[in-house]
mmCIF file of C-alpha atoms and ligand atoms in Angstrom:
data_model
loop_
_atom_site.group_PDB
_atom_site.id
_atom_site.type_symbol
_atom_site.label_atom_id
_atom_site.label_comp_id
_atom_site.label_asym_id
_atom_site.label_seq_id
_atom_site.Cartn_x
_atom_site.Cartn_y
_atom_site.Cartn_z
ATOM 1 C CA MET A 1467 -56.205 -38.621 23.979
ATOM 2 C CA ALA A 1468 -56.065 -38.498 20.220
ATOM 3 C CA PRO A 1469 -52.576 -39.118 18.874
ATOM 4 C CA ARG A 1470 -50.785 -36.010 17.701
ATOM 5 C CA ARG A 1471 -50.897 -35.928 13.933
ATOM 6 C CA LYS A 1472 -47.816 -36.483 11.913
ATOM 7 C CA LYS A 1473 -45.799 -33.476 10.834
ATOM 8 C CA ILE A 1474 -44.769 -33.854 7.192
ATOM 9 C CA TYR A 1475 -42.775 -30.664 6.729
ATOM 10 C CA GLU A 1476 -42.060 -27.415 8.538
ATOM 11 C CA GLY A 1477 -41.154 -24.325 6.529
ATOM 12 C CA LYS A 1478 -40.546 -20.704 7.498
ATOM 13 C CA ALA A 1479 -44.188 -19.606 7.622
ATOM 14 C CA LYS A 1480 -46.201 -22.847 7.488
ATOM 15 C CA ILE A 1481 -46.329 -26.414 8.753
ATOM 16 C CA LEU A 1482 -47.767 -29.335 6.794
ATOM 17 C CA TYR A 1483 -49.415 -32.221 8.672
ATOM 18 C CA GLU A 1484 -50.783 -35.488 7.409
ATOM 19 C CA GLY A 1485 -54.404 -35.005 6.307
ATOM 20 C CA PRO A 1486 -57.501 -36.996 7.276
ATOM 21 C CA GLU A 1487 -57.660 -38.851 3.955
ATOM 22 C CA PRO A 1488 -54.939 -40.120 1.606
ATOM 23 C CA GLY A 1489 -53.838 -37.427 -0.816
ATOM 24 C CA THR A 1490 -54.672 -34.586 1.587
ATOM 25 C CA LEU A 1491 -52.588 -32.471 3.970
ATOM 26 C CA VAL A 1492 -53.385 -29.922 6.648
ATOM 27 C CA GLN A 1493 -51.598 -26.607 6.086
ATOM 28 C CA TYR A 1494 -51.018 -24.629 9.312
ATOM 29 C CA PHE A 1495 -50.131 -20.911 9.077
ATOM 30 C CA LYS A 1496 -47.587 -19.727 11.675
ATOM 31 C CA ASP A 1497 -47.080 -16.172 12.878
ATOM 32 C CA ASP A 1498 -43.411 -16.296 11.890
ATOM 33 C CA ALA A 1499 -42.095 -13.820 9.342
ATOM 34 C CA THR A 1500 -38.734 -14.069 7.627
ATOM 35 C CA ALA A 1501 -36.997 -11.955 5.010
ATOM 36 C CA PHE A 1502 -33.683 -11.845 3.184
ATOM 37 C CA ASN A 1503 -33.413 -15.624 3.128
ATOM 38 C CA ALA A 1504 -34.305 -15.856 6.847
ATOM 39 C CA GLN A 1505 -31.558 -13.452 7.990
ATOM 40 C CA LYS A 1506 -34.327 -11.247 9.398
ATOM 41 C CA LYS A 1507 -36.910 -13.000 11.599
ATOM 42 C CA ALA A 1508 -39.851 -12.058 13.813
ATOM 43 C CA THR A 1509 -43.078 -13.414 15.187
ATOM 44 C CA ILE A 1510 -45.997 -11.214 14.200
ATOM 45 C CA GLU A 1511 -49.143 -11.896 16.151
ATOM 46 C CA GLY A 1512 -52.124 -12.528 13.918
ATOM 47 C CA LYS A 1513 -50.210 -12.936 10.645
ATOM 48 C CA GLY A 1514 -50.979 -16.649 10.379
ATOM 49 C CA VAL A 1515 -54.703 -16.123 10.910
ATOM 50 C CA LEU A 1516 -54.797 -13.382 8.267
ATOM 51 C CA ASN A 1517 -52.807 -15.365 5.700
ATOM 52 C CA ASN A 1518 -54.966 -18.465 6.232
ATOM 53 C CA ARG A 1519 -58.071 -16.387 5.480
ATOM 54 C CA LEU A 1520 -56.492 -14.497 2.584
ATOM 55 C CA SER A 1521 -55.054 -17.590 0.929
ATOM 56 C CA GLU A 1522 -58.466 -19.250 1.259
ATOM 57 C CA PHE A 1523 -60.069 -16.215 -0.391
ATOM 58 C CA PHE A 1524 -57.660 -16.177 -3.357
ATOM 59 C CA MET A 1525 -57.544 -19.939 -3.911
ATOM 60 C CA GLN A 1526 -61.342 -20.171 -3.722
ATOM 61 C CA GLY A 1527 -61.496 -17.307 -6.226
ATOM 62 C CA LEU A 1528 -59.143 -19.216 -8.553
ATOM 63 C CA THR A 1529 -61.396 -22.275 -8.264
ATOM 64 C CA ASN A 1530 -64.416 -20.106 -9.103
ATOM 65 C CA VAL A 1531 -62.825 -18.970 -12.364
ATOM 66 C CA GLY A 1532 -61.530 -22.444 -13.228
ATOM 67 C CA ILE A 1533 -57.854 -22.207 -12.279
ATOM 68 C CA PRO A 1534 -56.840 -25.507 -10.627
ATOM 69 C CA ASN A 1535 -55.258 -25.254 -7.165
ATOM 70 C CA HIS A 1536 -54.606 -27.265 -4.020
ATOM 71 C CA PHE A 1537 -57.236 -25.678 -1.731
ATOM 72 C CA ILE A 1538 -60.026 -27.939 -0.461
ATOM 73 C CA ARG A 1539 -61.488 -26.117 2.550
ATOM 74 C CA ARG A 1540 -60.552 -24.064 5.584
ATOM 75 C CA LEU A 1541 -60.605 -26.055 8.811
ATOM 76 C CA ASN A 1542 -60.174 -23.352 11.461
ATOM 77 C CA MET A 1543 -58.473 -20.007 12.122
ATOM 78 C CA ARG A 1544 -54.998 -21.261 11.233
ATOM 79 C CA GLU A 1545 -55.487 -24.404 9.195
ATOM 80 C CA GLN A 1546 -56.763 -25.429 5.799
ATOM 81 C CA LEU A 1547 -57.182 -28.777 4.095
ATOM 82 C CA ILE A 1548 -55.239 -29.024 0.854
ATOM 83 C CA ARG A 1549 -54.465 -31.590 -1.832
ATOM 84 C CA GLN A 1550 -51.102 -33.221 -1.409
ATOM 85 C CA VAL A 1551 -48.882 -32.338 -4.353
ATOM 86 C CA GLU A 1552 -45.305 -32.864 -5.408
ATOM 87 C CA ILE A 1553 -43.906 -29.349 -5.382
ATOM 88 C CA VAL A 1554 -41.998 -28.263 -8.503
ATOM 89 C CA PRO A 1555 -38.798 -26.807 -6.946
ATOM 90 C CA LEU A 1556 -39.326 -23.354 -8.461
ATOM 91 C CA GLU A 1557 -40.630 -20.033 -7.241
ATOM 92 C CA VAL A 1558 -42.644 -18.722 -10.157
ATOM 93 C CA ILE A 1559 -42.595 -14.926 -10.079
ATOM 94 C CA VAL A 1560 -44.872 -12.696 -12.152
ATOM 95 C CA ARG A 1561 -44.121 -8.999 -12.408
ATOM 96 C CA ASN A 1562 -46.333 -6.177 -13.685
ATOM 97 C CA PHE A 1563 -44.264 -3.258 -12.376
ATOM 98 C CA ALA A 1564 -40.570 -3.119 -11.474
ATOM 99 C CA ALA A 1565 -39.733 -3.591 -7.779
ATOM 100 C CA GLY A 1566 -37.316 -5.544 -5.605
ATOM 101 C CA SER A 1567 -34.712 -7.619 -7.373
ATOM 102 C CA ILE A 1568 -35.628 -6.724 -10.985
ATOM 103 C CA ALA A 1569 -35.478 -2.995 -10.183
ATOM 104 C CA LYS A 1570 -32.029 -3.484 -8.679
ATOM 105 C CA ARG A 1571 -30.733 -5.796 -11.397
ATOM 106 C CA LEU A 1572 -31.817 -3.591 -14.303
ATOM 107 C CA GLY A 1573 -31.510 -0.204 -12.604
ATOM 108 C CA LEU A 1574 -35.230 0.499 -12.996
ATOM 109 C CA GLU A 1575 -37.079 2.874 -10.737
ATOM 110 C CA GLU A 1576 -39.509 0.984 -8.486
ATOM 111 C CA GLY A 1577 -43.005 1.276 -9.926
ATOM 112 C CA THR A 1578 -41.958 1.456 -13.594
ATOM 113 C CA ALA A 1579 -44.609 -0.329 -15.675
ATOM 114 C CA LEU A 1580 -43.124 -3.330 -17.473
ATOM 115 C CA PRO A 1581 -43.806 -3.684 -21.217
ATOM 116 C CA ARG A 1582 -45.751 -6.893 -20.472
ATOM 117 C CA PRO A 1583 -46.095 -9.228 -17.508
ATOM 118 C CA ILE A 1584 -42.766 -10.954 -16.978
ATOM 119 C CA VAL A 1585 -42.616 -14.514 -15.645
ATOM 120 C CA GLU A 1586 -39.328 -15.620 -14.074
ATOM 121 C CA TYR A 1587 -38.147 -18.529 -11.964
ATOM 122 C CA SER A 1588 -36.001 -19.002 -8.884
ATOM 123 C CA TYR A 1589 -34.688 -22.407 -7.898
ATOM 124 C CA LYS A 1590 -36.123 -23.226 -4.462
ATOM 125 C CA ASN A 1591 -33.007 -23.758 -2.389
ATOM 126 C CA ASP A 1592 -32.537 -21.852 0.871
ATOM 127 C CA ALA A 1593 -28.828 -22.687 1.128
ATOM 128 C CA LEU A 1594 -28.280 -20.961 -2.225
ATOM 129 C CA GLY A 1595 -30.719 -18.097 -1.517
ATOM 130 C CA ASP A 1596 -33.230 -19.159 -4.214
ATOM 131 C CA PRO A 1597 -31.157 -18.120 -7.266
ATOM 132 C CA LEU A 1598 -32.828 -16.831 -10.424
ATOM 133 C CA VAL A 1599 -32.624 -19.549 -13.085
ATOM 134 C CA PRO A 1600 -33.306 -19.565 -16.851
ATOM 135 C CA GLU A 1601 -35.588 -22.144 -18.516
ATOM 136 C CA GLU A 1602 -32.462 -23.813 -19.911
ATOM 137 C CA TYR A 1603 -31.362 -24.789 -16.361
ATOM 138 C CA ILE A 1604 -34.845 -25.967 -15.412
ATOM 139 C CA ILE A 1605 -35.054 -28.316 -18.380
ATOM 140 C CA ALA A 1606 -31.410 -29.452 -18.254
ATOM 141 C CA PHE A 1607 -31.638 -30.384 -14.572
ATOM 142 C CA GLY A 1608 -35.058 -31.983 -15.006
ATOM 143 C CA TRP A 1609 -36.977 -29.798 -12.521
ATOM 144 C CA ALA A 1610 -39.663 -29.406 -15.187
ATOM 145 C CA ASN A 1611 -39.891 -30.115 -18.931
ATOM 146 C CA GLN A 1612 -40.885 -27.791 -21.769
ATOM 147 C CA GLN A 1613 -44.533 -28.862 -21.653
ATOM 148 C CA ASP A 1614 -44.599 -28.243 -17.869
ATOM 149 C CA LEU A 1615 -43.112 -24.768 -18.395
ATOM 150 C CA ASP A 1616 -45.722 -23.929 -21.028
ATOM 151 C CA ASP A 1617 -48.425 -24.989 -18.544
ATOM 152 C CA ILE A 1618 -46.735 -23.098 -15.675
ATOM 153 C CA ILE A 1619 -46.564 -19.860 -17.703
ATOM 154 C CA SER A 1620 -50.208 -20.222 -18.681
ATOM 155 C CA LEU A 1621 -51.235 -20.821 -15.036
ATOM 156 C CA ALA A 1622 -49.074 -17.933 -13.801
ATOM 157 C CA LEU A 1623 -50.557 -15.469 -16.313
ATOM 158 C CA ARG A 1624 -54.121 -16.579 -15.551
ATOM 159 C CA VAL A 1625 -53.469 -16.122 -11.829
ATOM 160 C CA ASN A 1626 -51.969 -12.697 -12.594
ATOM 161 C CA ASP A 1627 -55.038 -11.565 -14.547
ATOM 162 C CA PHE A 1628 -57.361 -12.791 -11.820
ATOM 163 C CA LEU A 1629 -55.409 -11.291 -8.903
ATOM 164 C CA ALA A 1630 -54.649 -7.991 -10.654
ATOM 165 C CA GLY A 1631 -58.371 -7.540 -11.339
ATOM 166 C CA VAL A 1632 -59.447 -8.439 -7.817
ATOM 167 C CA PHE A 1633 -56.896 -6.053 -6.306
ATOM 168 C CA TYR A 1634 -57.688 -3.275 -8.791
ATOM 169 C CA GLY A 1635 -61.293 -3.470 -7.638
ATOM 170 C CA VAL A 1636 -60.261 -2.571 -4.090
ATOM 171 C CA GLY A 1637 -57.766 0.162 -4.955
ATOM 172 C CA ILE A 1638 -54.612 -1.951 -4.788
ATOM 173 C CA LYS A 1639 -51.944 -2.281 -7.455
ATOM 174 C CA LEU A 1640 -50.522 -5.784 -7.903
ATOM 175 C CA VAL A 1641 -46.840 -5.056 -8.502
ATOM 176 C CA ASP A 1642 -45.593 -8.656 -8.474
ATOM 177 C CA PHE A 1643 -46.161 -12.000 -6.771
ATOM 178 C CA LYS A 1644 -44.772 -15.474 -6.339
ATOM 179 C CA ILE A 1645 -46.609 -18.762 -6.690
ATOM 180 C CA GLU A 1646 -45.566 -22.359 -6.362
ATOM 181 C CA ILE A 1647 -46.788 -25.181 -8.559
ATOM 182 C CA GLY A 1648 -47.542 -28.768 -7.607
ATOM 183 C CA ARG A 1649 -47.941 -31.978 -9.570
ATOM 184 C CA VAL A 1650 -50.929 -34.221 -8.977
ATOM 185 C CA TRP A 1651 -51.686 -37.546 -10.611
ATOM 186 C CA ASP A 1652 -55.039 -38.854 -11.768
ATOM 187 C CA GLY A 1653 -53.966 -42.412 -12.576
ATOM 188 C CA ASP A 1654 -51.150 -42.100 -15.112
ATOM 189 C CA PHE A 1655 -52.166 -38.570 -16.048
ATOM 190 C CA MET A 1656 -50.155 -35.748 -14.452
ATOM 191 C CA ARG A 1657 -51.530 -32.222 -13.982
ATOM 192 C CA LEU A 1658 -49.990 -29.031 -12.630
ATOM 193 C CA ILE A 1659 -51.950 -26.977 -10.111
ATOM 194 C CA VAL A 1660 -51.344 -23.839 -8.040
ATOM 195 C CA ALA A 1661 -50.109 -24.788 -4.546
ATOM 196 C CA ASP A 1662 -48.500 -23.274 -1.402
ATOM 197 C CA GLU A 1663 -50.224 -19.963 -0.571
ATOM 198 C CA ILE A 1664 -51.326 -16.648 -2.049
ATOM 199 C CA SER A 1665 -51.097 -13.897 0.557
ATOM 200 C CA PRO A 1666 -49.429 -10.521 1.175
ATOM 201 C CA ASP A 1667 -46.355 -12.543 2.211
ATOM 202 C CA SER A 1668 -45.835 -13.493 -1.422
ATOM 203 C CA CYS A 1669 -47.161 -10.426 -3.297
ATOM 204 C CA ARG A 1670 -46.153 -6.790 -3.626
ATOM 205 C CA LEU A 1671 -49.288 -4.718 -3.100
ATOM 206 C CA TRP A 1672 -49.334 -0.933 -3.282
ATOM 207 C CA ASP A 1673 -52.234 1.302 -2.436
ATOM 208 C CA ALA A 1674 -53.368 2.654 -5.828
ATOM 209 C CA LYS A 1675 -53.679 6.242 -4.566
ATOM 210 C CA THR A 1676 -50.930 6.683 -1.978
ATOM 211 C CA GLY A 1677 -48.477 3.972 -3.042
ATOM 212 C CA ALA A 1678 -48.375 2.723 0.572
ATOM 213 C CA HIS A 1679 -46.976 -0.783 0.912
ATOM 214 C CA LEU A 1680 -49.570 -3.348 2.009
ATOM 215 C CA ASP A 1681 -47.352 -6.445 1.875
ATOM 216 C CA LYS A 1682 -44.280 -8.083 3.371
ATOM 217 C CA ASP A 1683 -42.099 -5.125 2.345
ATOM 218 C CA VAL A 1684 -43.553 -3.454 5.472
ATOM 219 C CA PHE A 1685 -41.545 -6.021 7.429
ATOM 220 C CA ARG A 1686 -38.534 -6.203 5.076
ATOM 221 C CA ARG A 1687 -38.121 -2.411 5.067
ATOM 222 C CA ASP A 1688 -39.391 -1.605 8.600
ATOM 223 C CA LEU A 1689 -42.301 0.506 7.366
ATOM 224 C CA GLY A 1690 -44.680 -0.019 10.299
ATOM 225 C CA SER A 1691 -47.109 -2.682 11.453
ATOM 226 C CA LEU A 1692 -47.351 -5.717 9.202
ATOM 227 C CA THR A 1693 -50.578 -6.869 10.843
ATOM 228 C CA ASP A 1694 -52.168 -3.482 10.178
ATOM 229 C CA ALA A 1695 -51.181 -3.678 6.500
ATOM 230 C CA TYR A 1696 -52.505 -7.248 6.048
ATOM 231 C CA THR A 1697 -55.664 -6.392 8.005
ATOM 232 C CA GLU A 1698 -56.254 -3.492 5.619
ATOM 233 C CA VAL A 1699 -55.945 -5.824 2.612
ATOM 234 C CA ALA A 1700 -58.344 -8.320 4.230
ATOM 235 C CA ARG A 1701 -60.800 -5.566 5.152
ATOM 236 C CA ARG A 1702 -60.882 -4.145 1.623
ATOM 237 C CA LEU A 1703 -61.468 -7.583 0.154
ATOM 238 C CA GLY A 1704 -64.339 -8.161 2.574
ATOM 239 C CA VAL A 1705 -62.530 -11.090 4.140
ATOM 240 C CA LEU A 1706 -62.839 -9.538 7.601
ATOM 241 C CA PRO A 1707 -66.021 -7.852 8.759
ATOM 242 C CA THR A 1708 -65.400 -4.507 10.387
ATOM 243 C CA ASN A 1709 -66.782 -3.525 13.752
ATOM 244 C CA SER A 1710 -68.314 -0.132 12.999
ATOM 245 C CA THR A 1711 -67.594 1.433 16.404
ATOM 246 C CA ASN A 1712 -63.824 1.361 16.328
ATOM 247 C CA MET A 1713 -63.195 0.188 12.734
ATOM 248 C CA LYS A 1714 -60.968 -2.545 14.180
ATOM 249 C CA PRO A 1715 -61.622 -5.727 12.233
ATOM 250 C CA THR A 1716 -62.885 -8.676 14.215
ATOM 251 C CA LEU A 1717 -61.417 -12.057 13.382
ATOM 252 C CA ILE A 1718 -64.279 -14.485 13.108
ATOM 253 C CA ASN A 1719 -64.015 -18.147 12.436
HETATM 254 N N1 UDP B 3070 -41.131 -13.603 -3.211
HETATM 255 C C1 UDP B 3070 -41.556 -14.557 -2.316
HETATM 256 N N2 UDP B 3070 -40.656 -15.416 -1.772
HETATM 257 C C2 UDP B 3070 -39.338 -15.384 -2.082
HETATM 258 C C3 UDP B 3070 -38.903 -14.400 -3.003
HETATM 259 C C4 UDP B 3070 -39.811 -13.528 -3.544
HETATM 260 O O1 UDP B 3070 -42.738 -14.647 -2.013
HETATM 261 O O2 UDP B 3070 -38.566 -16.212 -1.563
HETATM 262 C C5 UDP B 3070 -42.090 -12.654 -3.791
HETATM 263 C C6 UDP B 3070 -41.890 -11.257 -3.241
HETATM 264 O O3 UDP B 3070 -42.711 -11.040 -2.118
HETATM 265 C C7 UDP B 3070 -42.319 -10.400 -4.399
HETATM 266 C C8 UDP B 3070 -41.986 -11.237 -5.647
HETATM 267 O O4 UDP B 3070 -41.871 -12.568 -5.181
HETATM 268 O O5 UDP B 3070 -43.719 -10.196 -4.358
HETATM 269 C C9 UDP B 3070 -40.748 -10.793 -6.358
HETATM 270 O O6 UDP B 3070 -39.682 -10.762 -5.446
HETATM 271 P P1 UDP B 3070 -38.203 -10.270 -5.848
HETATM 272 O O7 UDP B 3070 -37.612 -11.220 -6.824
HETATM 273 O O8 UDP B 3070 -38.248 -8.845 -6.231
HETATM 274 O O9 UDP B 3070 -37.388 -10.541 -4.552
HETATM 275 P P2 UDP B 3070 -37.233 -9.673 -3.248
HETATM 276 O O10 UDP B 3070 -36.807 -8.322 -3.686
HETATM 277 O O11 UDP B 3070 -38.592 -9.720 -2.598
HETATM 278 O O12 UDP B 3070 -36.202 -10.447 -2.500
#
């Protein structure tokens, strides 16, 4: 029997295993869903398979337009091969319309168009509930320097333009999203690339016509079936072929 591969890290929705070659990892997508800093938890059958496919689709799309990211290739229904990175301990959030915490903080009605895309940062720390932090904290505590932040903003806005366009094309409004950034080294030269995942777990996606939620808010706010919402996103993007008889998407490898 082959030895079980080494687990490097287990998070709320994914597990990272040692990869087949140095500098690579295997990213496994679980069916677990959490919200409100893991106070609300559930296992949602099929979520991991959908997010593996969707994250592949978006990361491959970023590669196609020249935005560097960790994705190498999908291995199977739940796993993908990625570049090992050193994660910058920030959640980089880009907002196009007000929703969630910014709507609450500033008393804005959800859906209000923002004057321009807003990039903000939370410090990745579950015990503290990922607090919003200003650039001043990030630089003072050494999580990233000014040059890194300039590069992170540029990456975040390029990802926003790409994703907003892709979603617009399938009748979905990209309200906001979160990405994570990783450092990779080529010799002494350090580069920042998009890492983690891009999926409806980390975006707010509203149907352009009806405003229906097609993202993790379905779970956070008990709005129905999360798998149905994610399947709809995948179907519109052509990530899942539909079976014409019952319109139920078939998951193919
Ligand atoms: N987000 C995320 N992980 C987090 C916090 C936020 O993926 O730990 C995403 C969230 O899905 C949304 C965006 O970042 O698309 C902005 O979230 P917000 O700050 O409004 O927080 P929330 O109201 O979701 O707690």
